[in-house]
Tab-separated table of C-alpha atoms and ligand atoms in Angstrom:
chain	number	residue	atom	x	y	z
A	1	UNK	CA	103.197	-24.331	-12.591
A	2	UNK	CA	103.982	-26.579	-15.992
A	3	UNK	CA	105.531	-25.424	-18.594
A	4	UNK	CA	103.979	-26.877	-21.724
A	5	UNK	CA	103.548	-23.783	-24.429
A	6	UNK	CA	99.912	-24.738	-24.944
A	7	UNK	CA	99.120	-21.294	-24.960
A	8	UNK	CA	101.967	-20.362	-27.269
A	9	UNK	CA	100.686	-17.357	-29.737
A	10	UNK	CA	97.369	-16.874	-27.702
A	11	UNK	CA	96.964	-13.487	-26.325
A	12	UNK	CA	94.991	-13.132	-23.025
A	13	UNK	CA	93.620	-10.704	-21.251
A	14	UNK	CA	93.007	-11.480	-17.174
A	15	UNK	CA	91.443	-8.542	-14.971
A	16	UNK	CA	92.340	-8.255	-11.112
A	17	UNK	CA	95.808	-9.675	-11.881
A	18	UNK	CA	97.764	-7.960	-9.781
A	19	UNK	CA	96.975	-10.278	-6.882
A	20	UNK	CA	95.945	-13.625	-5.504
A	21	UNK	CA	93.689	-15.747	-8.428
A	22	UNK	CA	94.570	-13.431	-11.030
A	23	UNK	CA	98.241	-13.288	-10.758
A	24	UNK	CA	98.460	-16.903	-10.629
A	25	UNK	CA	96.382	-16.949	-13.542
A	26	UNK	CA	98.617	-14.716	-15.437
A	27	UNK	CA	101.631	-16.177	-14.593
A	28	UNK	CA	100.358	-19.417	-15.148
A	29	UNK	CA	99.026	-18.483	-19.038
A	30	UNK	CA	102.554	-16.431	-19.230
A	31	UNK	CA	104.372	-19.483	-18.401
A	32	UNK	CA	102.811	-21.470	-21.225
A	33	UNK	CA	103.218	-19.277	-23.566
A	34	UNK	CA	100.676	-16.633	-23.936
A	35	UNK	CA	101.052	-13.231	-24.211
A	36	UNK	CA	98.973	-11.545	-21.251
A	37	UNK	CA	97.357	-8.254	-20.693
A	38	UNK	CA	97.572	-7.121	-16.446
A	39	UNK	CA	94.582	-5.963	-16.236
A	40	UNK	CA	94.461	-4.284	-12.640
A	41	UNK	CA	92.971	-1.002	-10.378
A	42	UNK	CA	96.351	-0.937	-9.066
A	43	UNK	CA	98.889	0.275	-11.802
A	44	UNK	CA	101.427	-0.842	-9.479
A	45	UNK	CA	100.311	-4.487	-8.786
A	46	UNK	CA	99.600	-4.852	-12.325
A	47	UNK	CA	103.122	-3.632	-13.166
A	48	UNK	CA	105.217	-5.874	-10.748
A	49	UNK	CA	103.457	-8.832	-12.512
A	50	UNK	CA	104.162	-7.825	-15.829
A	51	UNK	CA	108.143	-7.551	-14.723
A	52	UNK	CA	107.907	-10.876	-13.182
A	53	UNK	CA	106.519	-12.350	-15.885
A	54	UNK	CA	109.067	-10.438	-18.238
A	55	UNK	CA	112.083	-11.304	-15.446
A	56	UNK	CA	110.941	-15.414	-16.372
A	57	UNK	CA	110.886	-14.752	-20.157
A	58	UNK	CA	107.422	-14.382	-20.962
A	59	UNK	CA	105.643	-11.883	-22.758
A	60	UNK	CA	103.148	-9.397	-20.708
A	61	UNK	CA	101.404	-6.124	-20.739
A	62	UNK	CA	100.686	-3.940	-18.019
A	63	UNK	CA	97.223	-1.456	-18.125
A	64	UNK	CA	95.157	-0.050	-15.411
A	65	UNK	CA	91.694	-0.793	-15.361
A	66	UNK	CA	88.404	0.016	-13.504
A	67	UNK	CA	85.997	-2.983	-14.441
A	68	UNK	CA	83.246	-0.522	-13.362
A	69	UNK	CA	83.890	1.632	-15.950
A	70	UNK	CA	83.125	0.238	-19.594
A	71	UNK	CA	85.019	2.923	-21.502
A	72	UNK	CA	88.171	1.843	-19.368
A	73	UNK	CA	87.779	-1.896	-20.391
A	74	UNK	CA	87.236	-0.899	-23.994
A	75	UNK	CA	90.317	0.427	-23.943
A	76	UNK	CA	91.928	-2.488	-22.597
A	77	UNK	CA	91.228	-4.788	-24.829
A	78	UNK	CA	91.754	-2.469	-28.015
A	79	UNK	CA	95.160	-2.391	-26.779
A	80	UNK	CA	95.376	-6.066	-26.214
A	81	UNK	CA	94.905	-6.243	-30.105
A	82	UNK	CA	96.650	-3.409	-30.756
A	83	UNK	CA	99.923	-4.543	-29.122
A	84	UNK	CA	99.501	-8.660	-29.932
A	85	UNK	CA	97.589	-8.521	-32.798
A	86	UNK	CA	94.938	-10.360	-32.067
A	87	UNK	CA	92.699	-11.793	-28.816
A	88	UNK	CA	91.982	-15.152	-27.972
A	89	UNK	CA	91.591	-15.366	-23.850
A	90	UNK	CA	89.530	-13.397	-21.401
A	91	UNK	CA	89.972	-14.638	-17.895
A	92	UNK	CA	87.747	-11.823	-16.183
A	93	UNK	CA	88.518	-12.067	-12.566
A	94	UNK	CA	88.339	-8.914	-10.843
A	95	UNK	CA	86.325	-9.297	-7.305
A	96	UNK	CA	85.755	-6.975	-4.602
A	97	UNK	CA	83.537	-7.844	-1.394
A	98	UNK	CA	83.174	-5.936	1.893
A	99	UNK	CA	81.445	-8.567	4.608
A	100	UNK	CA	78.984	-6.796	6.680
A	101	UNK	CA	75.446	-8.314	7.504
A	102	UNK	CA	72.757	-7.209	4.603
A	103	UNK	CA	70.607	-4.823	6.892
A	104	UNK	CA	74.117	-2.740	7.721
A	105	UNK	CA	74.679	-2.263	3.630
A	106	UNK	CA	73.655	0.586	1.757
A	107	UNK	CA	73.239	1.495	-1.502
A	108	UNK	CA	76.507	3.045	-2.486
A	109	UNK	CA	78.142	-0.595	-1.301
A	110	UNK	CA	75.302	-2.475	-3.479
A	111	UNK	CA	76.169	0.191	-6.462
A	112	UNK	CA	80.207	-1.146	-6.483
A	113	UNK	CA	79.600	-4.447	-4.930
A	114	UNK	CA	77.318	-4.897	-8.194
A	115	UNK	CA	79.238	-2.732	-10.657
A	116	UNK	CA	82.727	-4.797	-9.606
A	117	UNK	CA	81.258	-8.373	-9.517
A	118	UNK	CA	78.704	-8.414	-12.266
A	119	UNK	CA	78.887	-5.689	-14.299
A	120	UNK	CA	82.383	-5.696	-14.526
A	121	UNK	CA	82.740	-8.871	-16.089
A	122	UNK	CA	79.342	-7.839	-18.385
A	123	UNK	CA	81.743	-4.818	-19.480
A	124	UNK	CA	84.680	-7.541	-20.115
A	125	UNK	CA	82.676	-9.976	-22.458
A	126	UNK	CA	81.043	-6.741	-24.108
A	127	UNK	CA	84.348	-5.299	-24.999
A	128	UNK	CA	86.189	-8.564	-25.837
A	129	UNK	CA	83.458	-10.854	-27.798
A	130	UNK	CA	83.730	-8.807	-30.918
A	131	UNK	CA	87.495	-9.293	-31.213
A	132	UNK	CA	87.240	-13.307	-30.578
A	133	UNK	CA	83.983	-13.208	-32.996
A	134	UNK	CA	86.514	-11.295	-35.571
A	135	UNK	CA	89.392	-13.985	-34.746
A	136	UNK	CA	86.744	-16.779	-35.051
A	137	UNK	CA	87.412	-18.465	-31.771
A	138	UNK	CA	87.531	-17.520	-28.107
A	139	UNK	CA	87.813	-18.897	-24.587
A	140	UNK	CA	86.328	-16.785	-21.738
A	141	UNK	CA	86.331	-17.938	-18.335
A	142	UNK	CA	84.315	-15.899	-15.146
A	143	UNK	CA	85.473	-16.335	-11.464
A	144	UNK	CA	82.678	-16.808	-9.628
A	145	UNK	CA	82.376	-17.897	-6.065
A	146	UNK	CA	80.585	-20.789	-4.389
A	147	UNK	CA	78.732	-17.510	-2.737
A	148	UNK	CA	76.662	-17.401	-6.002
A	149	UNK	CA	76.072	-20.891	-5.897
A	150	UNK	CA	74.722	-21.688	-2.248
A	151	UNK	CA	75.073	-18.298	-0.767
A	152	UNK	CA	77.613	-17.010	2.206
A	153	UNK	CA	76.656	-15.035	5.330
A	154	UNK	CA	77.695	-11.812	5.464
A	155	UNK	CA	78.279	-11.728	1.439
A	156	UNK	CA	74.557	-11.164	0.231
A	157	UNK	CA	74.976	-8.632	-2.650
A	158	UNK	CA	78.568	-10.185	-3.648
A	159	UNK	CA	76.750	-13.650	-3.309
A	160	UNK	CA	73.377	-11.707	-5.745
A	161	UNK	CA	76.373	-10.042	-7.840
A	162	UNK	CA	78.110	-13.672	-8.117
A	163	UNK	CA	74.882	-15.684	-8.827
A	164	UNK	CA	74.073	-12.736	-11.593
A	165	UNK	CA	77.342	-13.638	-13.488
A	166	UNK	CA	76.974	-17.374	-13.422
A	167	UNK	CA	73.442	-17.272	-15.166
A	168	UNK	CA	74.910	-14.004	-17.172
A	169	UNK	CA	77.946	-17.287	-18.627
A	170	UNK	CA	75.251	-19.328	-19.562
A	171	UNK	CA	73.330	-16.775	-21.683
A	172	UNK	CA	76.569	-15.889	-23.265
A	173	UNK	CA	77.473	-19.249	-23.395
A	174	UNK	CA	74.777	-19.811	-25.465
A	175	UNK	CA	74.766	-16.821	-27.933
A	176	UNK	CA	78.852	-17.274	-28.926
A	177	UNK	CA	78.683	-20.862	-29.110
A	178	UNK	CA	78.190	-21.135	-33.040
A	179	UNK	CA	80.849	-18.212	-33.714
A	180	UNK	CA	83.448	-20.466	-31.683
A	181	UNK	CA	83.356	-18.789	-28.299
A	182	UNK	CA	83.460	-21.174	-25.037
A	183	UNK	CA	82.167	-19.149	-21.905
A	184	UNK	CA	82.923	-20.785	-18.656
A	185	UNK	CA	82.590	-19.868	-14.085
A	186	UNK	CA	85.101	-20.916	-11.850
A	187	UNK	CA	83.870	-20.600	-8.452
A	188	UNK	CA	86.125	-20.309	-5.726
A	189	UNK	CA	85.945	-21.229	-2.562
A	190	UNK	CA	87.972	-20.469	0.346
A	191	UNK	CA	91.026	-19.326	-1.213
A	192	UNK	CA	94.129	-18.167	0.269
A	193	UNK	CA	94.801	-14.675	-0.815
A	194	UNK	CA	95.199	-11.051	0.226
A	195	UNK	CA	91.032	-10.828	-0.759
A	196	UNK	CA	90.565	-13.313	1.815
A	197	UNK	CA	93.076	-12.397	4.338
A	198	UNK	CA	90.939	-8.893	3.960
A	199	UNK	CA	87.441	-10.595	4.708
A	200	UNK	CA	88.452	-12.942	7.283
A	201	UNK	CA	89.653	-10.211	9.471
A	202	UNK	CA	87.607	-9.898	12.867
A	203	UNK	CA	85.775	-13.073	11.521
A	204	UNK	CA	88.758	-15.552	12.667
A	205	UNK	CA	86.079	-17.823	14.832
A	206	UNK	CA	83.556	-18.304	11.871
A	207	UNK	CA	86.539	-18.249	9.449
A	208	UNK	CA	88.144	-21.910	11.608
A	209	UNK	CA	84.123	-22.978	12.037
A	210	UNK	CA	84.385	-22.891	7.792
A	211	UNK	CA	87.580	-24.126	7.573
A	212	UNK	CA	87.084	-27.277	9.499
A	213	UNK	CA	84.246	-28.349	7.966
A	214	UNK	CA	86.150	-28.309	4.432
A	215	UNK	CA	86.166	-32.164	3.428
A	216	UNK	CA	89.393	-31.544	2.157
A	217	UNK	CA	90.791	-29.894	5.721
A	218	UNK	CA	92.163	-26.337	4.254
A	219	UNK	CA	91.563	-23.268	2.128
A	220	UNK	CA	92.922	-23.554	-1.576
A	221	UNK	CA	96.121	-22.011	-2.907
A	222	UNK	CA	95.725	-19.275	-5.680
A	223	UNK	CA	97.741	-21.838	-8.361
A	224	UNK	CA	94.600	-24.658	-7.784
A	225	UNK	CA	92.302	-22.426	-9.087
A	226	UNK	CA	94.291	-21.017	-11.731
A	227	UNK	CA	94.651	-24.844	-12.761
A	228	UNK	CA	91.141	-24.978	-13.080
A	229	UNK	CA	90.514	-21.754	-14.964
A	230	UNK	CA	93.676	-22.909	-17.526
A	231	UNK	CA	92.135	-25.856	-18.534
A	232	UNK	CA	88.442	-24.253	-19.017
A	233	UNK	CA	90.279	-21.620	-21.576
A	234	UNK	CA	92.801	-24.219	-23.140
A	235	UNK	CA	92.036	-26.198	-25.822
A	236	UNK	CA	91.605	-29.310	-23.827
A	237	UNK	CA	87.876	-27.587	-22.979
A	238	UNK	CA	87.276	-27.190	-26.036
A	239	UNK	CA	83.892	-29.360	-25.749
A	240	UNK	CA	83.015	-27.226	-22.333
A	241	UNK	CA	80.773	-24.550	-22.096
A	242	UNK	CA	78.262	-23.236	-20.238
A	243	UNK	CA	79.604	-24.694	-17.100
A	244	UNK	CA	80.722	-23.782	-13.780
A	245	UNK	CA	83.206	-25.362	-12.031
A	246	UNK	CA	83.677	-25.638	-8.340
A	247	UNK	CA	87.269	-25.165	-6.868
A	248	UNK	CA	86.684	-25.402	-3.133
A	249	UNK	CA	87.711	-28.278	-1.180
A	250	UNK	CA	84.442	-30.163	-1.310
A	251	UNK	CA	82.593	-27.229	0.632
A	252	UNK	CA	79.509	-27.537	-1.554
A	253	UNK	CA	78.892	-30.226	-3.793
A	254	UNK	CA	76.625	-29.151	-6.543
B	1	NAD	N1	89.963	-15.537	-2.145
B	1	NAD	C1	88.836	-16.195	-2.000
B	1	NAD	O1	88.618	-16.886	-0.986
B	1	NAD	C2	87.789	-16.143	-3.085
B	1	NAD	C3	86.663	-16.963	-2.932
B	1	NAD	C4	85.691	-16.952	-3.934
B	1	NAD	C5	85.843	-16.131	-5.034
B	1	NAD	N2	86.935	-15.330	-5.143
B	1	NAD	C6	87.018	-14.493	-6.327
B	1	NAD	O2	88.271	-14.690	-6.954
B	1	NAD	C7	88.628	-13.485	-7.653
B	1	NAD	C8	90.044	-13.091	-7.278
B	1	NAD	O3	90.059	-12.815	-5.886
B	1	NAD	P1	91.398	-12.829	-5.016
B	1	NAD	O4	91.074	-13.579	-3.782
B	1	NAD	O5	92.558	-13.201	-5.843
B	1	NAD	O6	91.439	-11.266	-4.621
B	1	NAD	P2	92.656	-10.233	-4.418
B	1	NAD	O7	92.056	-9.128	-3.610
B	1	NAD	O8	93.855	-10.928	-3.916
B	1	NAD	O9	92.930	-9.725	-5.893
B	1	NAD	C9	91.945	-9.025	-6.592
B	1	NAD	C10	92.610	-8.080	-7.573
B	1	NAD	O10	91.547	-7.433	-8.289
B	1	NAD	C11	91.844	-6.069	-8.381
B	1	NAD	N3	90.613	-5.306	-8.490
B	1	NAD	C12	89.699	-5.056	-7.525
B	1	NAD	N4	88.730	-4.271	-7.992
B	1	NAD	C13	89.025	-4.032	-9.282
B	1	NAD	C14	88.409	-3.286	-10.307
B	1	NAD	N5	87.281	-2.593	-10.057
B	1	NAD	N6	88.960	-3.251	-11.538
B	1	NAD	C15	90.113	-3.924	-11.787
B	1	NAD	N7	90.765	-4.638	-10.857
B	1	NAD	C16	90.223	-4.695	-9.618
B	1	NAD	C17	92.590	-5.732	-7.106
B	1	NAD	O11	93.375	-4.545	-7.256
B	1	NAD	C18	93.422	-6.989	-6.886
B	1	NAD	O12	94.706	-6.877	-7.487
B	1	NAD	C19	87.569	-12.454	-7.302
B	1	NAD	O13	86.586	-12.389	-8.313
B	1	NAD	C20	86.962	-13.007	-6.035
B	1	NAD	O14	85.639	-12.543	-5.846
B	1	NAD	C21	87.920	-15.321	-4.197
């Protein structure tokens, strides 16, 4: 990933950093400069990231977080200010998806399936669009999927959930633009991480069938989406919002 400090003196905050998307996202922001909140369930992913991004000379914060739980992410980002001073990023990332077809789901998978992929990142812009409003600028950036765009098999509530939060951008989009606030998707596709490693097992036949009909040939790496997510919450976006932008390969084309 470039160096370039563009980031230098921003503080961001990226959720589900411990792994895949988000730690390249946070390494990524780290790298150029910002100072970055780990926001993860897993105290110890979210801590190993922090160390490597202290090991490399950057500047990062560790904190365990439940997206589900609003009180949690509240928390977070009062000590994002509290320890930086001030908060100028949210890269709200967290996903969580178990593939099963819709008749075989019940309701306690819709409950987190829902509570993880769309109210999570509702609990994210609630907490942190009062400290941007207060700064007088913000960037805020959603990963999506291309599920919530044309749908996947398998995925329908995550697919619902993902759909909810790309309409739930635009909305918000709307509402922050005149107190400086760009809201922006990303929406993955096939991307190669731990998530999808986790998804793809027993599916290996329909996973190739996918695969192969990917204009570009392969899955994405974790860093090309991270590319795109960096530039929708630099200032180089700073015209952009309301937007969703496709990382996948030329899967869909929308
Ligand atoms: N990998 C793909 O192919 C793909 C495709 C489309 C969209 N996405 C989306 O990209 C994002 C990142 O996915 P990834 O592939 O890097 O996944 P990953 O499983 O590698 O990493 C997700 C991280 O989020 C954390 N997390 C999960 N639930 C959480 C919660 N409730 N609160 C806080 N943290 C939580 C996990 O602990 C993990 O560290 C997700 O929103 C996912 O839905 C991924």
């Amino acid at each position: 990933m470039s160096s370039n400090g563009r980031f230098q003196g921003k503080t961001a905050i990226v959720t589900g950093a411990g792994s895949g998307v988000g730690r390249a996202m946070a390494l990524g922001l780290a790298s150029d400069g910002a100072n970055v909140v780990i926001a993860d369930l897993s105290t110890e992913r979210a801590e190993n990231v922090a160390k490597e991004i202290v090991a490399a000379g950057g500047s990062a914060l560790a904190v365990d977080v439940d997206v589900a739980d609003a009180a949690r992410v509240r928390a977070v980002a009062a000590k994002a200010v509290e320890k930086f001073g001030k908060l100028d990023i949210l890269i709200s990332n967290a996903g969580w998806d178990k593939v099963m077809p819709f008749l075989d789901t019940d309701e306690s998978l819709w409950d987190r399936v829902i509570d993880i992929n769309l109210r999570g990142h509702i609990a994210c812009a609630h907490a942190t669009v009062p400290h941007m409003i207060e700064a007088g600028a913000g960037k805020i950036v959603f990963i999506a999927s291309d599920a919530g765009r044309v749908g996947s098999s398998g995925e329908a509530i995550y697919s619902g959930a993902k759909g909810g939060v790309i309409a739930f951008s635009k909305a918000l989009a709307r509402e922050t633009a005149r107190k400086g606030i760009n809201v922006n998707c990303v929406a993955p596709g096939l991307t190669d991480t731990p998530m999808l490693a986790e998804v793809s097992e027993g599916n290996e036949k329909l996973m190739g069938a996918i695969i192969r009909s990917i204009p570009l040939g392969r899955v994405g790496t974790p860093e090309e989406v991270a590319k795109a997510a960096l530039f929708l919450v630099s200032s180089d976006a700073d015209y952009i919002t309301g937007q969703t932008l496709s990382v996948n390969g030329g899967l869909s084309m929308i």
